[in-house]
Amino acid sequence: MSSAANAVYSTEVALRWSDMDAYGHVNNVQYLRLLEDARISAFDAWFGAEGGESMLDSGVIVARQEIEYVRPAVYRREPLQIDMWVTSIGRASFGIGYEIRDPERVGDALYARAQTTLAAFDLATERPRRLPATERAALEAHLGGPVAFRRANR
């Protein structure tokens, strides 16, 4: 994994029968839904949604996503594990790295690696906003390294 061990947030996300495609494995587009589900869980944990305002309330949008498929996933009743960490923090944007894996397997457990660039966004004005100190501190607590994509020219 590309991140510092204490920076990693892990969550489990269930597959749906409808996630499969005609080839019998999880469709590539559904991986983005899995990442979104994991991100919502992480934001609730990182930004204290219980009793406070979550980053989802103050505004954040997806600016870019990159995913590298390592091996196909097939439908199963047991959830997949998604490990997440912050890869970068800017004035108004930040990156999140992910590894989607099978928590029951050792060795070839990795299905995909991904990175999402998110931008803080003012929902009322529909314009980017700067990350306030509270959000920046929450992100810094999960700061790790870059995603270890296999592709050499990054």
JSON list of C-alpha atoms in Angstrom, two decimals:
[
{"chain": "A", "resi": 1, "resn": "MET", "atom": "CA", "xyz": [0.00, 0.00, 0.00]},
{"chain": "A", "resi": 2, "resn": "SER", "atom": "CA", "xyz": [1.20, 3.47, -0.83]},
{"chain": "A", "resi": 3, "resn": "SER", "atom": "CA", "xyz": [0.20, 5.25, 2.31]},
{"chain": "A", "resi": 4, "resn": "ALA", "atom": "CA", "xyz": [1.33, 5.57, 5.89]},
{"chain": "A", "resi": 5, "resn": "ALA", "atom": "CA", "xyz": [-0.39, 2.91, 7.99]},
{"chain": "A", "resi": 6, "resn": "ASN", "atom": "CA", "xyz": [-2.00, 5.37, 10.43]},
{"chain": "A", "resi": 7, "resn": "ALA", "atom": "CA", "xyz": [-3.37, 7.50, 7.59]},
{"chain": "A", "resi": 8, "resn": "VAL", "atom": "CA", "xyz": [-5.44, 4.68, 6.07]},
{"chain": "A", "resi": 9, "resn": "TYR", "atom": "CA", "xyz": [-9.18, 4.57, 6.54]},
{"chain": "A", "resi": 10, "resn": "SER", "atom": "CA", "xyz": [-10.76, 1.21, 5.70]},
{"chain": "A", "resi": 11, "resn": "THR", "atom": "CA", "xyz": [-14.41, 0.54, 5.05]},
{"chain": "A", "resi": 12, "resn": "GLU", "atom": "CA", "xyz": [-16.41, -2.29, 3.56]},
{"chain": "A", "resi": 13, "resn": "VAL", "atom": "CA", "xyz": [-18.78, -1.78, 0.63]},
{"chain": "A", "resi": 14, "resn": "ALA", "atom": "CA", "xyz": [-21.33, -4.35, -0.49]},
{"chain": "A", "resi": 15, "resn": "LEU", "atom": "CA", "xyz": [-21.72, -5.38, -4.10]},
{"chain": "A", "resi": 16, "resn": "ARG", "atom": "CA", "xyz": [-25.11, -5.48, -5.79]},
{"chain": "A", "resi": 17, "resn": "TRP", "atom": "CA", "xyz": [-26.22, -8.24, -8.13]},
{"chain": "A", "resi": 18, "resn": "SER", "atom": "CA", "xyz": [-26.80, -5.54, -10.76]},
{"chain": "A", "resi": 19, "resn": "ASP", "atom": "CA", "xyz": [-23.11, -4.52, -10.58]},
{"chain": "A", "resi": 20, "resn": "MET", "atom": "CA", "xyz": [-22.24, -7.45, -12.85]},
{"chain": "A", "resi": 21, "resn": "ASP", "atom": "CA", "xyz": [-22.04, -7.07, -16.59]},
{"chain": "A", "resi": 22, "resn": "ALA", "atom": "CA", "xyz": [-22.51, -9.51, -19.48]},
{"chain": "A", "resi": 23, "resn": "TYR", "atom": "CA", "xyz": [-19.05, -10.99, -18.84]},
{"chain": "A", "resi": 24, "resn": "GLY", "atom": "CA", "xyz": [-20.01, -12.03, -15.30]},
{"chain": "A", "resi": 25, "resn": "HIS", "atom": "CA", "xyz": [-17.76, -9.62, -13.44]},
{"chain": "A", "resi": 26, "resn": "VAL", "atom": "CA", "xyz": [-18.28, -6.25, -11.76]},
{"chain": "A", "resi": 27, "resn": "ASN", "atom": "CA", "xyz": [-18.63, -3.64, -14.51]},
{"chain": "A", "resi": 28, "resn": "ASN", "atom": "CA", "xyz": [-15.87, -1.04, -14.68]},
{"chain": "A", "resi": 29, "resn": "VAL", "atom": "CA", "xyz": [-18.35, 1.82, -14.16]},
{"chain": "A", "resi": 30, "resn": "GLN", "atom": "CA", "xyz": [-19.59, 0.26, -10.91]},
{"chain": "A", "resi": 31, "resn": "TYR", "atom": "CA", "xyz": [-16.13, 0.64, -9.39]},
{"chain": "A", "resi": 32, "resn": "LEU", "atom": "CA", "xyz": [-16.73, 4.39, -9.34]},
{"chain": "A", "resi": 33, "resn": "ARG", "atom": "CA", "xyz": [-19.91, 3.83, -7.33]},
{"chain": "A", "resi": 34, "resn": "LEU", "atom": "CA", "xyz": [-17.93, 1.67, -4.88]},
{"chain": "A", "resi": 35, "resn": "LEU", "atom": "CA", "xyz": [-15.40, 4.50, -4.49]},
{"chain": "A", "resi": 36, "resn": "GLU", "atom": "CA", "xyz": [-18.20, 7.01, -3.93]},
{"chain": "A", "resi": 37, "resn": "ASP", "atom": "CA", "xyz": [-19.82, 4.82, -1.25]},
{"chain": "A", "resi": 38, "resn": "ALA", "atom": "CA", "xyz": [-16.46, 4.47, 0.50]},
{"chain": "A", "resi": 39, "resn": "ARG", "atom": "CA", "xyz": [-15.81, 8.22, 0.24]},
{"chain": "A", "resi": 40, "resn": "ILE", "atom": "CA", "xyz": [-19.15, 9.05, 1.88]},
{"chain": "A", "resi": 41, "resn": "SER", "atom": "CA", "xyz": [-18.29, 6.73, 4.76]},
{"chain": "A", "resi": 42, "resn": "ALA", "atom": "CA", "xyz": [-14.83, 8.29, 5.10]},
{"chain": "A", "resi": 43, "resn": "PHE", "atom": "CA", "xyz": [-16.17, 11.85, 5.03]},
{"chain": "A", "resi": 44, "resn": "ASP", "atom": "CA", "xyz": [-18.62, 11.04, 7.82]},
{"chain": "A", "resi": 45, "resn": "ALA", "atom": "CA", "xyz": [-15.73, 9.66, 9.89]},
{"chain": "A", "resi": 46, "resn": "TRP", "atom": "CA", "xyz": [-13.14, 12.30, 8.97]},
{"chain": "A", "resi": 47, "resn": "PHE", "atom": "CA", "xyz": [-15.33, 15.39, 9.19]},
{"chain": "A", "resi": 48, "resn": "GLY", "atom": "CA", "xyz": [-17.56, 14.37, 12.10]},
{"chain": "A", "resi": 49, "resn": "ALA", "atom": "CA", "xyz": [-20.98, 14.26, 10.48]},
{"chain": "A", "resi": 50, "resn": "GLU", "atom": "CA", "xyz": [-22.57, 13.28, 13.79]},
{"chain": "A", "resi": 51, "resn": "GLY", "atom": "CA", "xyz": [-23.76, 16.54, 15.29]},
{"chain": "A", "resi": 52, "resn": "GLY", "atom": "CA", "xyz": [-21.53, 18.66, 13.06]},
{"chain": "A", "resi": 53, "resn": "GLU", "atom": "CA", "xyz": [-21.28, 19.77, 9.47]},
{"chain": "A", "resi": 54, "resn": "SER", "atom": "CA", "xyz": [-19.77, 17.30, 7.06]},
{"chain": "A", "resi": 55, "resn": "MET", "atom": "CA", "xyz": [-17.75, 18.34, 4.02]},
{"chain": "A", "resi": 56, "resn": "LEU", "atom": "CA", "xyz": [-20.72, 16.99, 2.06]},
{"chain": "A", "resi": 57, "resn": "ASP", "atom": "CA", "xyz": [-22.85, 19.74, 3.62]},
{"chain": "A", "resi": 58, "resn": "SER", "atom": "CA", "xyz": [-20.36, 22.53, 2.94]},
{"chain": "A", "resi": 59, "resn": "GLY", "atom": "CA", "xyz": [-19.73, 21.35, -0.63]},
{"chain": "A", "resi": 60, "resn": "VAL", "atom": "CA", "xyz": [-17.28, 19.17, -2.52]},
{"chain": "A", "resi": 61, "resn": "ILE", "atom": "CA", "xyz": [-17.25, 17.96, -6.14]},
{"chain": "A", "resi": 62, "resn": "VAL", "atom": "CA", "xyz": [-15.30, 15.35, -8.07]},
{"chain": "A", "resi": 63, "resn": "ALA", "atom": "CA", "xyz": [-12.87, 17.02, -10.46]},
{"chain": "A", "resi": 64, "resn": "ARG", "atom": "CA", "xyz": [-10.98, 13.97, -11.77]},
{"chain": "A", "resi": 65, "resn": "GLN", "atom": "CA", "xyz": [-10.82, 10.20, -11.33]},
{"chain": "A", "resi": 66, "resn": "GLU", "atom": "CA", "xyz": [-8.27, 7.65, -12.42]},
{"chain": "A", "resi": 67, "resn": "ILE", "atom": "CA", "xyz": [-8.57, 3.92, -11.90]},
{"chain": "A", "resi": 68, "resn": "GLU", "atom": "CA", "xyz": [-6.32, 0.98, -12.67]},
{"chain": "A", "resi": 69, "resn": "TYR", "atom": "CA", "xyz": [-8.01, -2.40, -12.79]},
{"chain": "A", "resi": 70, "resn": "VAL", "atom": "CA", "xyz": [-5.74, -5.12, -11.42]},
{"chain": "A", "resi": 71, "resn": "ARG", "atom": "CA", "xyz": [-8.01, -8.18, -11.58]},
{"chain": "A", "resi": 72, "resn": "PRO", "atom": "CA", "xyz": [-11.72, -8.76, -12.16]},
{"chain": "A", "resi": 73, "resn": "ALA", "atom": "CA", "xyz": [-14.15, -8.88, -9.26]},
{"chain": "A", "resi": 74, "resn": "VAL", "atom": "CA", "xyz": [-17.22, -11.07, -9.40]},
{"chain": "A", "resi": 75, "resn": "TYR", "atom": "CA", "xyz": [-20.42, -10.75, -7.41]},
{"chain": "A", "resi": 76, "resn": "ARG", "atom": "CA", "xyz": [-20.26, -12.06, -3.86]},
{"chain": "A", "resi": 77, "resn": "ARG", "atom": "CA", "xyz": [-22.32, -11.60, -0.73]},
{"chain": "A", "resi": 78, "resn": "GLU", "atom": "CA", "xyz": [-19.31, -10.55, 1.35]},
{"chain": "A", "resi": 79, "resn": "PRO", "atom": "CA", "xyz": [-18.37, -6.89, 0.98]},
{"chain": "A", "resi": 80, "resn": "LEU", "atom": "CA", "xyz": [-15.18, -5.64, -0.58]},
{"chain": "A", "resi": 81, "resn": "GLN", "atom": "CA", "xyz": [-12.73, -3.64, 1.52]},
{"chain": "A", "resi": 82, "resn": "ILE", "atom": "CA", "xyz": [-11.71, -0.20, 0.34]},
{"chain": "A", "resi": 83, "resn": "ASP", "atom": "CA", "xyz": [-8.64, 1.37, 1.89]},
{"chain": "A", "resi": 84, "resn": "MET", "atom": "CA", "xyz": [-8.43, 5.15, 1.50]},
{"chain": "A", "resi": 85, "resn": "TRP", "atom": "CA", "xyz": [-5.99, 7.92, 2.31]},
{"chain": "A", "resi": 86, "resn": "VAL", "atom": "CA", "xyz": [-5.35, 11.52, 1.30]},
{"chain": "A", "resi": 87, "resn": "THR", "atom": "CA", "xyz": [-2.65, 11.83, -1.37]},
{"chain": "A", "resi": 88, "resn": "SER", "atom": "CA", "xyz": [-2.40, 15.63, -1.63]},
{"chain": "A", "resi": 89, "resn": "ILE", "atom": "CA", "xyz": [-3.91, 18.81, -0.23]},
{"chain": "A", "resi": 90, "resn": "GLY", "atom": "CA", "xyz": [-4.08, 22.11, -2.09]},
{"chain": "A", "resi": 91, "resn": "ARG", "atom": "CA", "xyz": [-5.77, 25.42, -1.29]},
{"chain": "A", "resi": 92, "resn": "ALA", "atom": "CA", "xyz": [-9.15, 24.33, -2.69]},
{"chain": "A", "resi": 93, "resn": "SER", "atom": "CA", "xyz": [-8.63, 20.72, -3.73]},
{"chain": "A", "resi": 94, "resn": "PHE", "atom": "CA", "xyz": [-7.29, 17.42, -2.46]},
{"chain": "A", "resi": 95, "resn": "GLY", "atom": "CA", "xyz": [-6.64, 13.91, -3.69]},
{"chain": "A", "resi": 96, "resn": "ILE", "atom": "CA", "xyz": [-7.79, 10.60, -2.26]},
{"chain": "A", "resi": 97, "resn": "GLY", "atom": "CA", "xyz": [-6.09, 7.29, -3.02]},
{"chain": "A", "resi": 98, "resn": "TYR", "atom": "CA", "xyz": [-7.88, 3.97, -2.87]},
{"chain": "A", "resi": 99, "resn": "GLU", "atom": "CA", "xyz": [-7.19, 0.27, -2.98]},
{"chain": "A", "resi": 100, "resn": "ILE", "atom": "CA", "xyz": [-10.15, -2.06, -3.52]},
{"chain": "A", "resi": 101, "resn": "ARG", "atom": "CA", "xyz": [-9.43, -5.50, -2.12]},
{"chain": "A", "resi": 102, "resn": "ASP", "atom": "CA", "xyz": [-10.81, -8.77, -0.89]},
{"chain": "A", "resi": 103, "resn": "PRO", "atom": "CA", "xyz": [-10.36, -8.75, 2.89]},
{"chain": "A", "resi": 104, "resn": "GLU", "atom": "CA", "xyz": [-10.43, -12.57, 2.98]},
{"chain": "A", "resi": 105, "resn": "ARG", "atom": "CA", "xyz": [-7.57, -13.21, 0.53]},
{"chain": "A", "resi": 106, "resn": "VAL", "atom": "CA", "xyz": [-3.85, -12.84, 0.90]},
{"chain": "A", "resi": 107, "resn": "GLY", "atom": "CA", "xyz": [-1.53, -12.09, -2.01]},
{"chain": "A", "resi": 108, "resn": "ASP", "atom": "CA", "xyz": [-3.78, -11.54, -5.03]},
{"chain": "A", "resi": 109, "resn": "ALA", "atom": "CA", "xyz": [-6.43, -9.69, -3.04]},
{"chain": "A", "resi": 110, "resn": "LEU", "atom": "CA", "xyz": [-6.15, -6.38, -4.92]},
{"chain": "A", "resi": 111, "resn": "TYR", "atom": "CA", "xyz": [-8.86, -5.63, -7.50]},
{"chain": "A", "resi": 112, "resn": "ALA", "atom": "CA", "xyz": [-8.10, -1.99, -8.32]},
{"chain": "A", "resi": 113, "resn": "ARG", "atom": "CA", "xyz": [-6.16, 1.14, -7.39]},
{"chain": "A", "resi": 114, "resn": "ALA", "atom": "CA", "xyz": [-7.66, 4.57, -7.90]},
{"chain": "A", "resi": 115, "resn": "GLN", "atom": "CA", "xyz": [-7.32, 8.25, -7.21]},
{"chain": "A", "resi": 116, "resn": "THR", "atom": "CA", "xyz": [-9.95, 10.97, -7.07]},
{"chain": "A", "resi": 117, "resn": "THR", "atom": "CA", "xyz": [-9.23, 14.69, -7.13]},
{"chain": "A", "resi": 118, "resn": "LEU", "atom": "CA", "xyz": [-11.93, 16.61, -5.28]},
{"chain": "A", "resi": 119, "resn": "ALA", "atom": "CA", "xyz": [-12.54, 20.34, -5.12]},
{"chain": "A", "resi": 120, "resn": "ALA", "atom": "CA", "xyz": [-14.13, 22.23, -2.26]},
{"chain": "A", "resi": 121, "resn": "PHE", "atom": "CA", "xyz": [-17.19, 23.91, -3.72]},
{"chain": "A", "resi": 122, "resn": "ASP", "atom": "CA", "xyz": [-19.59, 26.57, -2.54]},
{"chain": "A", "resi": 123, "resn": "LEU", "atom": "CA", "xyz": [-23.01, 25.18, -3.37]},
{"chain": "A", "resi": 124, "resn": "ALA", "atom": "CA", "xyz": [-24.75, 28.56, -3.09]},
{"chain": "A", "resi": 125, "resn": "THR", "atom": "CA", "xyz": [-22.46, 30.45, -5.48]},
{"chain": "A", "resi": 126, "resn": "GLU", "atom": "CA", "xyz": [-21.54, 27.40, -7.57]},
{"chain": "A", "resi": 127, "resn": "ARG", "atom": "CA", "xyz": [-17.87, 28.35, -7.36]},
{"chain": "A", "resi": 128, "resn": "PRO", "atom": "CA", "xyz": [-14.77, 26.77, -5.86]},
{"chain": "A", "resi": 129, "resn": "ARG", "atom": "CA", "xyz": [-14.00, 27.66, -2.27]},
{"chain": "A", "resi": 130, "resn": "ARG", "atom": "CA", "xyz": [-10.86, 27.42, -0.17]},
{"chain": "A", "resi": 131, "resn": "LEU", "atom": "CA", "xyz": [-10.48, 24.61, 2.32]},
{"chain": "A", "resi": 132, "resn": "PRO", "atom": "CA", "xyz": [-10.97, 26.02, 5.83]},
{"chain": "A", "resi": 133, "resn": "ALA", "atom": "CA", "xyz": [-8.51, 25.10, 8.59]},
{"chain": "A", "resi": 134, "resn": "THR", "atom": "CA", "xyz": [-10.91, 22.52, 10.09]},
{"chain": "A", "resi": 135, "resn": "GLU", "atom": "CA", "xyz": [-11.27, 20.59, 6.83]},
{"chain": "A", "resi": 136, "resn": "ARG", "atom": "CA", "xyz": [-7.55, 20.89, 6.10]},
{"chain": "A", "resi": 137, "resn": "ALA", "atom": "CA", "xyz": [-6.69, 19.46, 9.55]},
{"chain": "A", "resi": 138, "resn": "ALA", "atom": "CA", "xyz": [-9.08, 16.52, 9.05]},
{"chain": "A", "resi": 139, "resn": "LEU", "atom": "CA", "xyz": [-7.47, 15.78, 5.69]},
{"chain": "A", "resi": 140, "resn": "GLU", "atom": "CA", "xyz": [-3.92, 16.10, 7.05]},
{"chain": "A", "resi": 141, "resn": "ALA", "atom": "CA", "xyz": [-4.70, 13.40, 9.63]},
{"chain": "A", "resi": 142, "resn": "HIS", "atom": "CA", "xyz": [-5.10, 10.95, 6.72]},
{"chain": "A", "resi": 143, "resn": "LEU", "atom": "CA", "xyz": [-2.24, 12.15, 4.53]},
{"chain": "A", "resi": 144, "resn": "GLY", "atom": "CA", "xyz": [-0.23, 9.32, 2.98]},
{"chain": "A", "resi": 145, "resn": "GLY", "atom": "CA", "xyz": [1.77, 8.72, -0.16]},
{"chain": "A", "resi": 146, "resn": "PRO", "atom": "CA", "xyz": [0.79, 8.65, -3.81]},
{"chain": "A", "resi": 147, "resn": "VAL", "atom": "CA", "xyz": [-1.18, 5.80, -5.37]},
{"chain": "A", "resi": 148, "resn": "ALA", "atom": "CA", "xyz": [1.20, 3.10, -6.62]},
{"chain": "A", "resi": 149, "resn": "PHE", "atom": "CA", "xyz": [-0.13, 2.86, -10.16]},
{"chain": "A", "resi": 150, "resn": "ARG", "atom": "CA", "xyz": [1.76, 0.33, -12.29]},
{"chain": "A", "resi": 151, "resn": "ARG", "atom": "CA", "xyz": [2.00, 2.68, -15.23]},
{"chain": "A", "resi": 152, "resn": "ALA", "atom": "CA", "xyz": [5.48, 4.19, -15.29]},
{"chain": "A", "resi": 153, "resn": "ASN", "atom": "CA", "xyz": [4.83, 7.60, -16.87]},
{"chain": "A", "resi": 154, "resn": "ARG", "atom": "CA", "xyz": [2.71, 9.35, -14.26]}
]
